[in-house]
PDB file of C-alpha atoms in Angstrom:
ATOM      1  CA  MET G1084      71.586 104.507 141.368  1.00 53.00           C
ATOM      2  CA  ARG G1085      73.573 102.735 138.629  1.00 55.00           C
ATOM      3  CA  LYS G1086      75.230 106.057 137.701  1.00 54.00           C
ATOM      4  CA  ILE G1087      76.271 106.622 141.313  1.00 49.00           C
ATOM      5  CA  VAL G1088      77.780 103.137 141.511  1.00 46.00           C
ATOM      6  CA  LEU G1089      79.653 103.593 138.216  1.00 49.00           C
ATOM      7  CA  VAL G1090      81.029 106.906 139.472  1.00 48.00           C
ATOM      8  CA  PHE G1091      82.206 105.159 142.648  1.00 46.00           C
ATOM      9  CA  VAL G1092      83.857 102.406 140.606  1.00 46.00           C
ATOM     10  CA  MET G1093      85.686 104.941 138.470  1.00 49.00           C
ATOM     11  CA  ILE G1094      86.885 106.886 141.514  1.00 45.00           C
ATOM     12  CA  LEU G1095      88.441 103.672 142.797  1.00 45.00           C
ATOM     13  CA  ILE G1096      89.975 103.051 139.401  1.00 46.00           C
ATOM     14  CA  ALA G1097      91.330 106.583 139.286  1.00 46.00           C
ATOM     15  CA  LEU G1098      93.174 106.001 142.526  1.00 43.00           C
ATOM     16  CA  ASN G1099      94.900 102.910 141.216  1.00 44.00           C
ATOM     17  CA  SER G1100      98.668 103.438 141.401  1.00 41.00           C
ATOM     18  CA  ASN G1101      99.574 101.023 138.597  1.00 46.00           C
ATOM     19  CA  ALA G1102      98.386 103.346 135.849  1.00 51.00           C
ATOM     20  CA  GLN G1103     100.587 104.512 133.012  1.00 72.00           C
ATOM     21  CA  ASN G1104     100.546 108.182 132.050  1.00 90.00           C
ATOM     22  CA  GLY G1105     100.139 108.059 128.296  1.00 94.00           C
ATOM     23  CA  LEU G1106     102.464 109.126 125.514  1.00 97.00           C
ATOM     24  CA  LYS G1107     103.099 112.863 125.174  1.00 97.00           C
ATOM     25  CA  VAL G1108     102.772 115.340 122.332  1.00 97.00           C
ATOM     26  CA  GLY G1109     105.989 115.325 120.317  1.00 98.00           C
ATOM     27  CA  GLU G1110     106.702 111.639 120.886  1.00 98.00           C
ATOM     28  CA  LYS G1111     106.868 109.118 118.087  1.00 98.00           C
ATOM     29  CA  ALA G1112     103.728 106.996 117.939  1.00 98.00           C
ATOM     30  CA  PRO G1113     104.566 103.297 118.168  1.00 98.00           C
ATOM     31  CA  GLU G1114     103.757 101.224 115.105  1.00 98.00           C
ATOM     32  CA  PHE G1115     100.959  98.705 115.495  1.00 98.00           C
ATOM     33  CA  ILE G1116      99.177  96.118 113.419  1.00 97.00           C
ATOM     34  CA  GLY G1117      95.801  94.623 114.256  1.00 97.00           C
ATOM     35  CA  LYS G1118      92.660  93.120 112.789  1.00 96.00           C
ATOM     36  CA  ASP G1119      89.540  95.237 112.911  1.00 97.00           C
ATOM     37  CA  GLN G1120      85.926  94.125 113.334  1.00 97.00           C
ATOM     38  CA  ASN G1121      85.713  93.307 109.613  1.00 96.00           C
ATOM     39  CA  GLY G1122      88.867  91.180 109.586  1.00 96.00           C
ATOM     40  CA  LYS G1123      90.849  93.904 107.826  1.00 97.00           C
ATOM     41  CA  THR G1124      94.515  94.290 108.776  1.00 98.00           C
ATOM     42  CA  ILE G1125      95.156  97.793 110.093  1.00 98.00           C
ATOM     43  CA  LYS G1126      98.765  98.976 110.130  1.00 98.00           C
ATOM     44  CA  LEU G1127      99.418 102.458 111.487  1.00 98.00           C
ATOM     45  CA  SER G1128     102.188 103.284 109.016  1.00 98.00           C
ATOM     46  CA  ASP G1129      99.881 102.392 106.101  1.00 98.00           C
ATOM     47  CA  VAL G1130      97.121 104.587 107.506  1.00 98.00           C
ATOM     48  CA  LEU G1131      99.541 107.517 107.832  1.00 98.00           C
ATOM     49  CA  LYS G1132     100.389 107.335 104.131  1.00 97.00           C
ATOM     50  CA  LYS G1133      96.855 108.612 103.463  1.00 96.00           C
ATOM     51  CA  GLY G1134      96.674 111.290 106.159  1.00 97.00           C
ATOM     52  CA  LYS G1135      96.502 111.787 109.908  1.00 98.00           C
ATOM     53  CA  ALA G1136      95.302 109.137 112.345  1.00 98.00           C
ATOM     54  CA  VAL G1137      93.231 109.415 115.508  1.00 98.00           C
ATOM     55  CA  VAL G1138      93.760 106.479 117.876  1.00 98.00           C
ATOM     56  CA  VAL G1139      91.051 106.266 120.536  1.00 98.00           C
ATOM     57  CA  PHE G1140      91.255 103.898 123.514  1.00 97.00           C
ATOM     58  CA  TYR G1141      88.012 102.734 125.121  1.00 96.00           C
ATOM     59  CA  ARG G1142      87.138 100.243 127.868  1.00 92.00           C
ATOM     60  CA  GLY G1143      84.302  98.181 126.452  1.00 94.00           C
ATOM     61  CA  TYR G1144      80.759  98.099 125.164  1.00 95.00           C
ATOM     62  CA  TRP G1145      79.597  98.139 128.804  1.00 93.00           C
ATOM     63  CA  CYS G1146      81.028 101.652 129.360  1.00 89.00           C
ATOM     64  CA  PRO G1147      78.287 104.212 128.570  1.00 89.00           C
ATOM     65  CA  ASN G1148      80.696 107.161 128.344  1.00 89.00           C
ATOM     66  CA  CYS G1149      82.899 105.242 125.913  1.00 93.00           C
ATOM     67  CA  MET G1150      79.917 104.348 123.733  1.00 96.00           C
ATOM     68  CA  ARG G1151      78.658 107.940 123.743  1.00 95.00           C
ATOM     69  CA  SER G1152      82.074 109.151 122.580  1.00 96.00           C
ATOM     70  CA  LEU G1153      82.342 106.548 119.819  1.00 98.00           C
ATOM     71  CA  LYS G1154      78.802 107.339 118.626  1.00 98.00           C
ATOM     72  CA  ASN G1155      79.699 111.035 118.441  1.00 97.00           C
ATOM     73  CA  ILE G1156      82.799 110.200 116.417  1.00 98.00           C
ATOM     74  CA  GLN G1157      80.724 108.063 114.055  1.00 98.00           C
ATOM     75  CA  ASP G1158      78.241 110.911 113.613  1.00 97.00           C
ATOM     76  CA  SER G1159      81.096 113.105 112.314  1.00 97.00           C
ATOM     77  CA  ILE G1160      83.175 110.466 110.557  1.00 97.00           C
ATOM     78  CA  ALA G1161      82.380 111.817 107.079  1.00 96.00           C
ATOM     79  CA  GLN G1162      83.752 115.232 108.040  1.00 95.00           C
ATOM     80  CA  MET G1163      86.922 113.629 109.406  1.00 96.00           C
ATOM     81  CA  GLU G1164      87.389 111.550 106.291  1.00 94.00           C
ATOM     82  CA  GLN G1165      87.073 114.705 104.173  1.00 94.00           C
ATOM     83  CA  GLN G1166      90.114 115.979 106.095  1.00 92.00           C
ATOM     84  CA  ASN G1167      91.969 112.696 105.342  1.00 95.00           C
ATOM     85  CA  VAL G1168      91.703 111.683 108.986  1.00 97.00           C
ATOM     86  CA  THR G1169      91.389 107.987 109.839  1.00 98.00           C
ATOM     87  CA  VAL G1170      89.907 106.980 113.195  1.00 98.00           C
ATOM     88  CA  ILE G1171      91.021 103.746 114.838  1.00 98.00           C
ATOM     89  CA  ALA G1172      89.541 102.632 118.163  1.00 98.00           C
ATOM     90  CA  VAL G1173      91.431 100.170 120.383  1.00 98.00           C
ATOM     91  CA  SER G1174      90.214  98.102 123.336  1.00 97.00           C
ATOM     92  CA  PRO G1175      91.253  95.015 125.321  1.00 97.00           C
ATOM     93  CA  GLU G1176      87.813  93.558 124.515  1.00 96.00           C
ATOM     94  CA  LYS G1177      87.680  90.201 122.792  1.00 96.00           C
ATOM     95  CA  PRO G1178      86.342  90.264 119.210  1.00 96.00           C
ATOM     96  CA  GLU G1179      82.867  89.402 120.528  1.00 96.00           C
ATOM     97  CA  GLY G1180      82.939  92.555 122.643  1.00 96.00           C
ATOM     98  CA  VAL G1181      84.197  94.598 119.700  1.00 97.00           C
ATOM     99  CA  ALA G1182      81.233  93.292 117.699  1.00 97.00           C
ATOM    100  CA  LYS G1183      78.874  94.586 120.409  1.00 97.00           C
ATOM    101  CA  THR G1184      80.683  97.936 120.463  1.00 98.00           C
ATOM    102  CA  THR G1185      80.404  98.177 116.674  1.00 98.00           C
ATOM    103  CA  LYS G1186      76.666  97.570 116.873  1.00 97.00           C
ATOM    104  CA  ILE G1187      76.011  99.960 119.774  1.00 97.00           C
ATOM    105  CA  ALA G1188      78.118 102.794 118.325  1.00 97.00           C
ATOM    106  CA  LYS G1189      77.093 101.997 114.730  1.00 97.00           C
ATOM    107  CA  ALA G1190      80.811 102.335 114.063  1.00 97.00           C
ATOM    108  CA  GLY G1191      81.951 102.494 110.462  1.00 96.00           C
ATOM    109  CA  PHE G1192      85.567 103.086 111.477  1.00 98.00           C
ATOM    110  CA  SER G1193      88.047 100.378 112.448  1.00 98.00           C
ATOM    111  CA  ILE G1194      87.963  98.930 115.951  1.00 98.00           C
ATOM    112  CA  ILE G1195      90.848  96.699 117.025  1.00 98.00           C
ATOM    113  CA  SER G1196      90.780  94.042 119.725  1.00 97.00           C
ATOM    114  CA  ASP G1197      94.158  94.430 121.446  1.00 96.00           C
ATOM    115  CA  ASP G1198      94.101  90.977 122.995  1.00 89.00           C
ATOM    116  CA  GLN G1199      97.860  90.974 123.582  1.00 92.00           C
ATOM    117  CA  LEU G1200      97.663  94.420 125.281  1.00 96.00           C
ATOM    118  CA  LYS G1201     100.618  95.511 123.155  1.00 96.00           C
ATOM    119  CA  ILE G1202      98.998  98.687 121.847  1.00 98.00           C
ATOM    120  CA  LEU G1203      97.646  99.685 125.273  1.00 97.00           C
ATOM    121  CA  LYS G1204     101.077  99.209 126.829  1.00 96.00           C
ATOM    122  CA  ASP G1205     103.016 100.843 123.986  1.00 97.00           C
ATOM    123  CA  TYR G1206     100.806 103.935 124.232  1.00 98.00           C
ATOM    124  CA  LYS G1207     101.061 103.819 128.048  1.00 97.00           C
ATOM    125  CA  VAL G1208      97.335 103.847 128.753  1.00 96.00           C
ATOM    126  CA  ALA G1209      96.935 100.462 130.493  1.00 94.00           C
ATOM    127  CA  PHE G1210      96.161 100.105 134.187  1.00 87.00           C
ATOM    128  CA  GLU G1211      95.299  97.243 136.511  1.00 88.00           C
ATOM    129  CA  ILE G1212      91.969  96.965 138.269  1.00 83.00           C
ATOM    130  CA  THR G1213      91.968  95.496 141.767  1.00 77.00           C
ATOM    131  CA  PRO G1214      89.892  92.483 142.883  1.00 81.00           C
ATOM    132  CA  GLU G1215      87.727  94.926 144.867  1.00 77.00           C
ATOM    133  CA  MET G1216      87.000  96.939 141.729  1.00 73.00           C
ATOM    134  CA  ASP G1217      86.236  93.763 139.815  1.00 77.00           C
ATOM    135  CA  ALA G1218      83.811  92.657 142.529  1.00 78.00           C
ATOM    136  CA  ILE G1219      81.940  95.946 142.193  1.00 74.00           C
ATOM    137  CA  HIS G1220      81.806  95.528 138.419  1.00 78.00           C
ATOM    138  CA  LYS G1221      80.367  92.029 138.790  1.00 81.00           C
ATOM    139  CA  LYS G1222      77.774  93.222 141.272  1.00 82.00           C
ATOM    140  CA  TYR G1223      76.337  95.307 138.438  1.00 79.00           C
ATOM    141  CA  ASN G1224      76.700  92.595 135.794  1.00 90.00           C
ATOM    142  CA  ILE G1225      79.885  94.016 134.294  1.00 89.00           C
ATOM    143  CA  ASP G1226      82.204  91.047 133.827  1.00 88.00           C
ATOM    144  CA  ILE G1227      85.614  92.305 132.709  1.00 89.00           C
ATOM    145  CA  GLU G1228      87.076  88.800 132.501  1.00 87.00           C
ATOM    146  CA  GLN G1229      84.256  87.584 130.277  1.00 89.00           C
ATOM    147  CA  ASN G1230      84.633  90.636 128.029  1.00 92.00           C
ATOM    148  CA  ASN G1231      88.437  90.768 127.895  1.00 93.00           C
ATOM    149  CA  GLY G1232      89.339  87.108 128.383  1.00 92.00           C
ATOM    150  CA  LYS G1233      91.077  85.523 131.352  1.00 87.00           C
ATOM    151  CA  LYS G1234      94.584  86.786 130.561  1.00 86.00           C
ATOM    152  CA  ASN G1235      93.366  90.415 130.301  1.00 87.00           C
ATOM    153  CA  ALA G1236      90.800  90.249 133.089  1.00 81.00           C
ATOM    154  CA  ASN G1237      92.446  92.912 135.235  1.00 86.00           C
ATOM    155  CA  ILE G1238      93.500  95.423 132.554  1.00 92.00           C
ATOM    156  CA  LEU G1239      91.605  98.435 131.210  1.00 91.00           C
ATOM    157  CA  PRO G1240      92.771 101.546 129.334  1.00 93.00           C
ATOM    158  CA  ARG G1241      92.548 105.076 130.638  1.00 90.00           C
ATOM    159  CA  PRO G1242      90.193 107.231 128.555  1.00 91.00           C
ATOM    160  CA  ALA G1243      92.672 108.443 125.939  1.00 96.00           C
ATOM    161  CA  ALA G1244      93.059 109.553 122.334  1.00 98.00           C
ATOM    162  CA  PHE G1245      96.058 110.531 120.238  1.00 98.00           C
ATOM    163  CA  ILE G1246      96.232 112.442 116.967  1.00 98.00           C
ATOM    164  CA  ILE G1247      99.200 111.331 114.901  1.00 98.00           C
ATOM    165  CA  GLY G1248     100.681 113.297 112.005  1.00 98.00           C
ATOM    166  CA  GLN G1249     101.838 111.711 108.763  1.00 98.00           C
ATOM    167  CA  ASP G1250     105.397 111.841 110.099  1.00 98.00           C
ATOM    168  CA  GLY G1251     104.323 109.552 112.943  1.00 98.00           C
ATOM    169  CA  ILE G1252     104.613 112.234 115.618  1.00 98.00           C
ATOM    170  CA  ILE G1253     101.834 112.755 118.169  1.00 98.00           C
ATOM    171  CA  THR G1254     100.422 116.248 117.696  1.00 98.00           C
ATOM    172  CA  TYR G1255      97.552 116.105 120.218  1.00 98.00           C
ATOM    173  CA  ARG G1256      96.568 113.919 123.107  1.00 97.00           C
ATOM    174  CA  TYR G1257      93.540 113.537 125.318  1.00 96.00           C
ATOM    175  CA  PHE G1258      94.327 111.630 128.490  1.00 94.00           C
ATOM    176  CA  ASN G1259      92.022 111.440 131.494  1.00 85.00           C
ATOM    177  CA  ALA G1260      94.389 110.266 134.208  1.00 77.00           C
ATOM    178  CA  ASP G1261      91.910 110.807 137.017  1.00 63.00           C
ATOM    179  CA  PRO G1262      88.411 110.165 135.644  1.00 53.00           C
ATOM    180  CA  TYR G1263      85.289 110.673 137.725  1.00 44.00           C
ATOM    181  CA  SER G1264      86.941 112.965 140.250  1.00 50.00           C
ATOM    182  CA  ASN G1265      85.323 116.204 139.045  1.00 48.00           C
ATOM    183  CA  PRO G1266      82.032 117.442 137.555  1.00 45.00           C
ATOM    184  CA  LYS G1267      83.334 116.766 134.042  1.00 53.00           C
ATOM    185  CA  SER G1268      84.042 113.156 134.931  1.00 58.00           C
ATOM    186  CA  ASN G1269      82.115 111.636 132.039  1.00 67.00           C
ATOM    187  CA  GLU G1270      84.216 113.385 129.409  1.00 81.00           C
ATOM    188  CA  ARG G1271      86.052 111.638 126.634  1.00 90.00           C
ATOM    189  CA  VAL G1272      87.813 113.147 123.636  1.00 94.00           C
ATOM    190  CA  THR G1273      85.368 115.349 121.746  1.00 94.00           C
ATOM    191  CA  VAL G1274      84.692 115.573 118.037  1.00 95.00           C
ATOM    192  CA  ALA G1275      85.367 119.318 118.277  1.00 95.00           C
ATOM    193  CA  ALA G1276      88.855 118.656 119.669  1.00 96.00           C
ATOM    194  CA  ILE G1277      89.579 116.109 116.954  1.00 97.00           C
ATOM    195  CA  LEU G1278      88.444 118.399 114.141  1.00 95.00           C
ATOM    196  CA  LYS G1279      90.299 121.396 115.574  1.00 95.00           C
ATOM    197  CA  ASN G1280      93.564 119.485 115.963  1.00 96.00           C
ATOM    198  CA  THR G1281      93.502 117.679 112.623  1.00 94.00           C
ATOM    199  CA  LYS G1282      93.216 120.808 110.449  1.00 90.00           C
TER     200      LYS G1282
END
């Protein structure tokens, strides 16, 4: 029953007209700086000095598909690091939510709390949820405002990931603009796609 309700919620979200469409392959990736779950300052341009970067946007620890994707990435993180690939996950969650995500996904890669929504907006993945959507979330004990904070209570990212070359150019993107509208609705970026496109 919970799965059916979550699918319904995501269909409503998919129909939201305020969504951005994500940056495209060939575009310059915007610089960003943020603190990860360990208090370390993460600056994209510094990461790119060492190799390619994969920037993954997720909704929150309460999103089972997001957690499954991050767990899969963690399971293959050693292989990515051997290819000089750095994974950075970004969410509007407050640091407390990021801590829960880190624990659930057993994440050893950096996760940034984008509490100013700058990264979400710069990468054009942010969208607004409606009060009706929020009411459905709350009915199933998903409190976006509590997780994101009052100022970000109505903003979530589309499921998205970008691979960025050392020159700062986006070489691959995964962007689910209309999630939960087809049989593959629970998909997020796959480890296979990351490994294939970071060779």
